[in-house]
Structure formats: structure tokens, C-alpha cells
Amino acid sequence: DYIDPQRLLDLLEIPPKIQQDVTEFYMMFMSYLEKRFKTCSRPAVAELIPKLYGGRVVHSVKCLNCQTTTERS
């Protein structure tokens, strides 16, 4: 058995032939959910995504030799 991802790709407007990394997919998916939930008339639902997942994404890389950490947001 398998799940056909085409409907999800269509909803997120992701071209099926273009590879996405996990961060790009996460950002597209969360933006889609936030946009859809904002249209709900119940405030608890409308603010669910920013309340649970609000903030910023930070990418960090740590050198195993010198232990220096570099961050990018």
C-alpha cells in the first residue's frame, strides 16, 4: 500500500518534479495550515498555528573539530 501525495502537492502548490528539502516543505506546509485556519470563525482554531508553532527557525552547524557553532535564521 502507498499514499499518493499528489493532492498535498497540489494544495501546497509544489511542482511534483522539483525536489524540496525538509525545511522548505515544513515552511510551505505550515504557511498553508496557517492560511487555512485563519479563515475559521473560532478564534481558538484561527490562532492555533501561530500559538503552537510561532517563532523563528534557526539552522545551526557545529564544527566537530573546533566546536564553533554557526547559526542562520
PDB file of N, CA and C in Angstrom:
ATOM      1  N   ASP A   1       0.824  -1.185   0.000  1.00  0.00           N
ATOM      2  CA  ASP A   1       0.000   0.000   0.000  1.00  0.00           C
ATOM      3  C   ASP A   1       0.870   1.252   0.000  1.00  0.00           C
ATOM      4  N   TYR A   2       0.337   2.319  -0.547  1.00  0.00           N
ATOM      5  CA  TYR A   2       1.038   3.601  -0.530  1.00  0.00           C
ATOM      6  C   TYR A   2       0.019   4.723  -0.521  1.00  0.00           C
ATOM      7  N   ILE A   3       0.466   5.904  -0.211  1.00  0.00           N
ATOM      8  CA  ILE A   3      -0.378   7.099  -0.228  1.00  0.00           C
ATOM      9  C   ILE A   3       0.113   7.986  -1.351  1.00  0.00           C
ATOM     10  N   ASP A   4      -0.785   8.356  -2.235  1.00  0.00           N
ATOM     11  CA  ASP A   4      -0.440   9.234  -3.353  1.00  0.00           C
ATOM     12  C   ASP A   4      -0.367  10.676  -2.837  1.00  0.00           C
ATOM     13  N   PRO A   5       0.774  11.332  -2.914  1.00  0.00           N
ATOM     14  CA  PRO A   5       0.931  12.679  -2.372  1.00  0.00           C
ATOM     15  C   PRO A   5       0.441  13.786  -3.305  1.00  0.00           C
ATOM     16  N   GLN A   6      -0.118  13.459  -4.452  1.00  0.00           N
ATOM     17  CA  GLN A   6      -0.454  14.467  -5.457  1.00  0.00           C
ATOM     18  C   GLN A   6      -1.386  15.544  -4.924  1.00  0.00           C
ATOM     19  N   ARG A   7      -2.407  15.175  -4.162  1.00  0.00           N
ATOM     20  CA  ARG A   7      -3.352  16.176  -3.626  1.00  0.00           C
ATOM     21  C   ARG A   7      -2.627  17.154  -2.705  1.00  0.00           C
ATOM     22  N   LEU A   8      -1.740  16.648  -1.868  1.00  0.00           N
ATOM     23  CA  LEU A   8      -0.965  17.520  -0.979  1.00  0.00           C
ATOM     24  C   LEU A   8      -0.059  18.442  -1.790  1.00  0.00           C
ATOM     25  N   LEU A   9       0.587  17.911  -2.805  1.00  0.00           N
ATOM     26  CA  LEU A   9       1.435  18.742  -3.670  1.00  0.00           C
ATOM     27  C   LEU A   9       0.618  19.834  -4.332  1.00  0.00           C
ATOM     28  N   ASP A  10      -0.584  19.497  -4.771  1.00  0.00           N
ATOM     29  CA  ASP A  10      -1.460  20.491  -5.402  1.00  0.00           C
ATOM     30  C   ASP A  10      -1.857  21.584  -4.415  1.00  0.00           C
ATOM     31  N   LEU A  11      -2.230  21.189  -3.191  1.00  0.00           N
ATOM     32  CA  LEU A  11      -2.641  22.168  -2.180  1.00  0.00           C
ATOM     33  C   LEU A  11      -1.507  23.110  -1.811  1.00  0.00           C
ATOM     34  N   LEU A  12      -0.294  22.577  -1.723  1.00  0.00           N
ATOM     35  CA  LEU A  12       0.862  23.397  -1.346  1.00  0.00           C
ATOM     36  C   LEU A  12       1.505  24.084  -2.540  1.00  0.00           C
ATOM     37  N   GLU A  13       0.960  23.810  -3.730  1.00  0.00           N
ATOM     38  CA  GLU A  13       1.475  24.386  -4.979  1.00  0.00           C
ATOM     39  C   GLU A  13       2.942  24.042  -5.187  1.00  0.00           C
ATOM     40  N   ILE A  14       3.286  22.780  -4.924  1.00  0.00           N
ATOM     41  CA  ILE A  14       4.639  22.278  -5.109  1.00  0.00           C
ATOM     42  C   ILE A  14       4.688  21.524  -6.435  1.00  0.00           C
ATOM     43  N   PRO A  15       5.516  21.959  -7.366  1.00  0.00           N
ATOM     44  CA  PRO A  15       5.656  21.197  -8.612  1.00  0.00           C
ATOM     45  C   PRO A  15       6.211  19.802  -8.314  1.00  0.00           C
ATOM     46  N   PRO A  16       5.581  18.750  -8.829  1.00  0.00           N
ATOM     47  CA  PRO A  16       5.991  17.391  -8.470  1.00  0.00           C
ATOM     48  C   PRO A  16       7.385  17.000  -8.939  1.00  0.00           C
ATOM     49  N   LYS A  17       7.931  17.676  -9.901  1.00  0.00           N
ATOM     50  CA  LYS A  17       9.248  17.315 -10.429  1.00  0.00           C
ATOM     51  C   LYS A  17      10.392  18.051  -9.742  1.00  0.00           C
ATOM     52  N   ILE A  18      10.074  18.935  -8.799  1.00  0.00           N
ATOM     53  CA  ILE A  18      11.095  19.726  -8.120  1.00  0.00           C
ATOM     54  C   ILE A  18      11.306  19.177  -6.712  1.00  0.00           C
ATOM     55  N   GLN A  19      12.547  18.861  -6.389  1.00  0.00           N
ATOM     56  CA  GLN A  19      12.879  18.314  -5.078  1.00  0.00           C
ATOM     57  C   GLN A  19      12.893  19.426  -4.041  1.00  0.00           C
ATOM     58  N   GLN A  20      12.307  19.163  -2.886  1.00  0.00           N
ATOM     59  CA  GLN A  20      12.278  20.115  -1.775  1.00  0.00           C
ATOM     60  C   GLN A  20      13.020  19.493  -0.602  1.00  0.00           C
ATOM     61  N   ASP A  21      13.725  20.325   0.159  1.00  0.00           N
ATOM     62  CA  ASP A  21      14.306  19.768   1.383  1.00  0.00           C
ATOM     63  C   ASP A  21      13.271  19.887   2.502  1.00  0.00           C
ATOM     64  N   VAL A  22      13.548  19.281   3.620  1.00  0.00           N
ATOM     65  CA  VAL A  22      12.567  19.207   4.697  1.00  0.00           C
ATOM     66  C   VAL A  22      12.201  20.589   5.244  1.00  0.00           C
ATOM     67  N   THR A  23      13.151  21.510   5.290  1.00  0.00           N
ATOM     68  CA  THR A  23      12.860  22.848   5.799  1.00  0.00           C
ATOM     69  C   THR A  23      11.922  23.590   4.864  1.00  0.00           C
ATOM     70  N   GLU A  24      12.174  23.512   3.568  1.00  0.00           N
ATOM     71  CA  GLU A  24      11.283  24.166   2.597  1.00  0.00           C
ATOM     72  C   GLU A  24       9.872  23.580   2.684  1.00  0.00           C
ATOM     73  N   PHE A  25       9.789  22.257   2.766  1.00  0.00           N
ATOM     74  CA  PHE A  25       8.478  21.619   2.873  1.00  0.00           C
ATOM     75  C   PHE A  25       7.772  22.049   4.155  1.00  0.00           C
ATOM     76  N   TYR A  26       8.476  22.049   5.262  1.00  0.00           N
ATOM     77  CA  TYR A  26       7.896  22.457   6.544  1.00  0.00           C
ATOM     78  C   TYR A  26       7.332  23.872   6.462  1.00  0.00           C
ATOM     79  N   MET A  27       8.097  24.799   5.898  1.00  0.00           N
ATOM     80  CA  MET A  27       7.650  26.187   5.806  1.00  0.00           C
ATOM     81  C   MET A  27       6.407  26.306   4.920  1.00  0.00           C
ATOM     82  N   MET A  28       6.386  25.604   3.792  1.00  0.00           N
ATOM     83  CA  MET A  28       5.217  25.640   2.906  1.00  0.00           C
ATOM     84  C   MET A  28       3.994  25.034   3.591  1.00  0.00           C
ATOM     85  N   PHE A  29       4.199  23.898   4.259  1.00  0.00           N
ATOM     86  CA  PHE A  29       3.097  23.220   4.914  1.00  0.00           C
ATOM     87  C   PHE A  29       2.518  24.062   6.043  1.00  0.00           C
ATOM     88  N   MET A  30       3.372  24.636   6.876  1.00  0.00           N
ATOM     89  CA  MET A  30       2.888  25.454   7.991  1.00  0.00           C
ATOM     90  C   MET A  30       2.206  26.724   7.493  1.00  0.00           C
ATOM     91  N   SER A  31       2.707  27.323   6.421  1.00  0.00           N
ATOM     92  CA  SER A  31       2.064  28.508   5.849  1.00  0.00           C
ATOM     93  C   SER A  31       0.674  28.165   5.328  1.00  0.00           C
ATOM     94  N   TYR A  32       0.572  27.015   4.673  1.00  0.00           N
ATOM     95  CA  TYR A  32      -0.717  26.574   4.172  1.00  0.00           C
ATOM     96  C   TYR A  32      -1.703  26.371   5.324  1.00  0.00           C
ATOM     97  N   LEU A  33      -1.271  25.663   6.368  1.00  0.00           N
ATOM     98  CA  LEU A  33      -2.160  25.427   7.507  1.00  0.00           C
ATOM     99  C   LEU A  33      -2.581  26.733   8.171  1.00  0.00           C
ATOM    100  N   GLU A  34      -1.635  27.633   8.353  1.00  0.00           N
ATOM    101  CA  GLU A  34      -1.952  28.912   8.987  1.00  0.00           C
ATOM    102  C   GLU A  34      -2.968  29.690   8.161  1.00  0.00           C
ATOM    103  N   LYS A  35      -2.782  29.721   6.852  1.00  0.00           N
ATOM    104  CA  LYS A  35      -3.700  30.432   5.962  1.00  0.00           C
ATOM    105  C   LYS A  35      -5.107  29.826   6.040  1.00  0.00           C
ATOM    106  N   ARG A  36      -5.187  28.505   6.031  1.00  0.00           N
ATOM    107  CA  ARG A  36      -6.490  27.828   6.085  1.00  0.00           C
ATOM    108  C   ARG A  36      -7.169  28.014   7.437  1.00  0.00           C
ATOM    109  N   PHE A  37      -6.418  27.901   8.524  1.00  0.00           N
ATOM    110  CA  PHE A  37      -7.011  28.010   9.851  1.00  0.00           C
ATOM    111  C   PHE A  37      -7.476  29.426  10.151  1.00  0.00           C
ATOM    112  N   LYS A  38      -6.806  30.436   9.589  1.00  0.00           N
ATOM    113  CA  LYS A  38      -7.183  31.832   9.844  1.00  0.00           C
ATOM    114  C   LYS A  38      -8.595  32.142   9.368  1.00  0.00           C
ATOM    115  N   THR A  39      -9.107  31.379   8.420  1.00  0.00           N
ATOM    116  CA  THR A  39     -10.450  31.632   7.901  1.00  0.00           C
ATOM    117  C   THR A  39     -11.540  31.073   8.811  1.00  0.00           C
ATOM    118  N   CYS A  40     -11.169  30.343   9.843  1.00  0.00           N
ATOM    119  CA  CYS A  40     -12.136  29.763  10.772  1.00  0.00           C
ATOM    120  C   CYS A  40     -12.707  30.851  11.673  1.00  0.00           C
ATOM    121  N   SER A  41     -13.996  30.758  11.956  1.00  0.00           N
ATOM    122  CA  SER A  41     -14.645  31.770  12.798  1.00  0.00           C
ATOM    123  C   SER A  41     -14.349  31.584  14.286  1.00  0.00           C
ATOM    124  N   ARG A  42     -13.838  30.422  14.671  1.00  0.00           N
ATOM    125  CA  ARG A  42     -13.496  30.176  16.075  1.00  0.00           C
ATOM    126  C   ARG A  42     -12.075  30.674  16.347  1.00  0.00           C
ATOM    127  N   PRO A  43     -11.916  31.665  17.224  1.00  0.00           N
ATOM    128  CA  PRO A  43     -10.589  32.229  17.498  1.00  0.00           C
ATOM    129  C   PRO A  43      -9.553  31.192  17.928  1.00  0.00           C
ATOM    130  N   ALA A  44      -9.965  30.178  18.688  1.00  0.00           N
ATOM    131  CA  ALA A  44      -9.013  29.165  19.148  1.00  0.00           C
ATOM    132  C   ALA A  44      -8.407  28.404  17.973  1.00  0.00           C
ATOM    133  N   VAL A  45      -9.202  28.177  16.945  1.00  0.00           N
ATOM    134  CA  VAL A  45      -8.708  27.477  15.750  1.00  0.00           C
ATOM    135  C   VAL A  45      -7.920  28.440  14.871  1.00  0.00           C
ATOM    136  N   ALA A  46      -8.429  29.657  14.716  1.00  0.00           N
ATOM    137  CA  ALA A  46      -7.792  30.645  13.840  1.00  0.00           C
ATOM    138  C   ALA A  46      -6.361  30.968  14.280  1.00  0.00           C
ATOM    139  N   GLU A  47      -6.096  30.920  15.579  1.00  0.00           N
ATOM    140  CA  GLU A  47      -4.769  31.258  16.104  1.00  0.00           C
ATOM    141  C   GLU A  47      -3.951  30.037  16.503  1.00  0.00           C
ATOM    142  N   LEU A  48      -4.420  28.848  16.161  1.00  0.00           N
ATOM    143  CA  LEU A  48      -3.761  27.624  16.603  1.00  0.00           C
ATOM    144  C   LEU A  48      -2.315  27.493  16.117  1.00  0.00           C
ATOM    145  N   ILE A  49      -2.085  27.708  14.834  1.00  0.00           N
ATOM    146  CA  ILE A  49      -0.737  27.518  14.281  1.00  0.00           C
ATOM    147  C   ILE A  49       0.259  28.519  14.869  1.00  0.00           C
ATOM    148  N   PRO A  50      -0.041  29.826  14.856  1.00  0.00           N
ATOM    149  CA  PRO A  50       0.924  30.754  15.473  1.00  0.00           C
ATOM    150  C   PRO A  50       1.143  30.481  16.966  1.00  0.00           C
ATOM    151  N   LYS A  51       0.085  30.070  17.655  1.00  0.00           N
ATOM    152  CA  LYS A  51       0.216  29.809  19.093  1.00  0.00           C
ATOM    153  C   LYS A  51       1.111  28.602  19.361  1.00  0.00           C
ATOM    154  N   LEU A  52       0.934  27.535  18.599  1.00  0.00           N
ATOM    155  CA  LEU A  52       1.712  26.323  18.827  1.00  0.00           C
ATOM    156  C   LEU A  52       3.096  26.357  18.195  1.00  0.00           C
ATOM    157  N   TYR A  53       3.185  26.977  17.009  1.00  0.00           N
ATOM    158  CA  TYR A  53       4.426  26.892  16.228  1.00  0.00           C
ATOM    159  C   TYR A  53       5.054  28.245  15.941  1.00  0.00           C
ATOM    160  N   GLY A  54       4.557  29.310  16.558  1.00  0.00           N
ATOM    161  CA  GLY A  54       5.103  30.636  16.304  1.00  0.00           C
ATOM    162  C   GLY A  54       6.549  30.738  16.772  1.00  0.00           C
ATOM    163  N   GLY A  55       7.270  31.591  16.142  1.00  0.00           N
ATOM    164  CA  GLY A  55       8.675  31.771  16.489  1.00  0.00           C
ATOM    165  C   GLY A  55       9.501  31.919  15.235  1.00  0.00           C
ATOM    166  N   ARG A  56      10.720  31.468  15.303  1.00  0.00           N
ATOM    167  CA  ARG A  56      11.587  31.538  14.135  1.00  0.00           C
ATOM    168  C   ARG A  56      12.355  30.233  14.004  1.00  0.00           C
ATOM    169  N   VAL A  57      12.724  29.944  12.793  1.00  0.00           N
ATOM    170  CA  VAL A  57      13.501  28.741  12.512  1.00  0.00           C
ATOM    171  C   VAL A  57      14.967  29.139  12.462  1.00  0.00           C
ATOM    172  N   VAL A  58      15.791  28.430  13.196  1.00  0.00           N
ATOM    173  CA  VAL A  58      17.225  28.698  13.219  1.00  0.00           C
ATOM    174  C   VAL A  58      17.963  27.430  12.810  1.00  0.00           C
ATOM    175  N   HIS A  59      18.855  27.574  11.857  1.00  0.00           N
ATOM    176  CA  HIS A  59      19.698  26.465  11.423  1.00  0.00           C
ATOM    177  C   HIS A  59      21.064  26.661  12.061  1.00  0.00           C
ATOM    178  N   SER A  60      21.570  25.614  12.690  1.00  0.00           N
ATOM    179  CA  SER A  60      22.898  25.731  13.286  1.00  0.00           C
ATOM    180  C   SER A  60      23.768  24.564  12.840  1.00  0.00           C
ATOM    181  N   VAL A  61      25.040  24.877  12.667  1.00  0.00           N
ATOM    182  CA  VAL A  61      26.047  23.880  12.286  1.00  0.00           C
ATOM    183  C   VAL A  61      27.186  23.997  13.288  1.00  0.00           C
ATOM    184  N   LYS A  62      27.591  22.846  13.840  1.00  0.00           N
ATOM    185  CA  LYS A  62      28.671  22.838  14.819  1.00  0.00           C
ATOM    186  C   LYS A  62      29.852  22.054  14.272  1.00  0.00           C
ATOM    187  N   CYS A  63      31.016  22.680  14.276  1.00  0.00           N
ATOM    188  CA  CYS A  63      32.241  22.025  13.834  1.00  0.00           C
ATOM    189  C   CYS A  63      32.678  21.025  14.907  1.00  0.00           C
ATOM    190  N   LEU A  64      32.892  19.798  14.494  1.00  0.00           N
ATOM    191  CA  LEU A  64      33.304  18.775  15.449  1.00  0.00           C
ATOM    192  C   LEU A  64      34.757  18.921  15.875  1.00  0.00           C
ATOM    193  N   ASN A  65      35.546  19.639  15.088  1.00  0.00           N
ATOM    194  CA  ASN A  65      36.951  19.839  15.439  1.00  0.00           C
ATOM    195  C   ASN A  65      37.147  20.970  16.435  1.00  0.00           C
ATOM    196  N   CYS A  66      36.635  22.160  16.092  1.00  0.00           N
ATOM    197  CA  CYS A  66      36.883  23.324  16.949  1.00  0.00           C
ATOM    198  C   CYS A  66      35.690  23.693  17.832  1.00  0.00           C
ATOM    199  N   GLN A  67      34.555  22.988  17.673  1.00  0.00           N
ATOM    200  CA  GLN A  67      33.350  23.216  18.471  1.00  0.00           C
ATOM    201  C   GLN A  67      32.681  24.558  18.204  1.00  0.00           C
ATOM    202  N   THR A  68      33.051  25.235  17.128  1.00  0.00           N
ATOM    203  CA  THR A  68      32.417  26.506  16.766  1.00  0.00           C
ATOM    204  C   THR A  68      31.038  26.212  16.187  1.00  0.00           C
ATOM    205  N   THR A  69      30.054  26.985  16.612  1.00  0.00           N
ATOM    206  CA  THR A  69      28.686  26.849  16.116  1.00  0.00           C
ATOM    207  C   THR A  69      28.336  28.066  15.291  1.00  0.00           C
ATOM    208  N   THR A  70      27.784  27.841  14.104  1.00  0.00           N
ATOM    209  CA  THR A  70      27.327  28.907  13.232  1.00  0.00           C
ATOM    210  C   THR A  70      25.817  28.790  13.099  1.00  0.00           C
ATOM    211  N   GLU A  71      25.112  29.911  13.261  1.00  0.00           N
ATOM    212  CA  GLU A  71      23.650  29.900  13.163  1.00  0.00           C
ATOM    213  C   GLU A  71      23.189  30.800  12.029  1.00  0.00           C
ATOM    214  N   ARG A  72      22.076  30.391  11.424  1.00  0.00           N
ATOM    215  CA  ARG A  72      21.453  31.176  10.355  1.00  0.00           C
ATOM    216  C   ARG A  72      19.950  31.076  10.563  1.00  0.00           C
ATOM    217  N   SER A  73      19.262  32.209  10.491  1.00  0.00           N
ATOM    218  CA  SER A  73      17.799  32.179  10.650  1.00  0.00           C
ATOM    219  C   SER A  73      17.120  32.715   9.408  1.00  0.00           C
TER     220      SER A  73
END
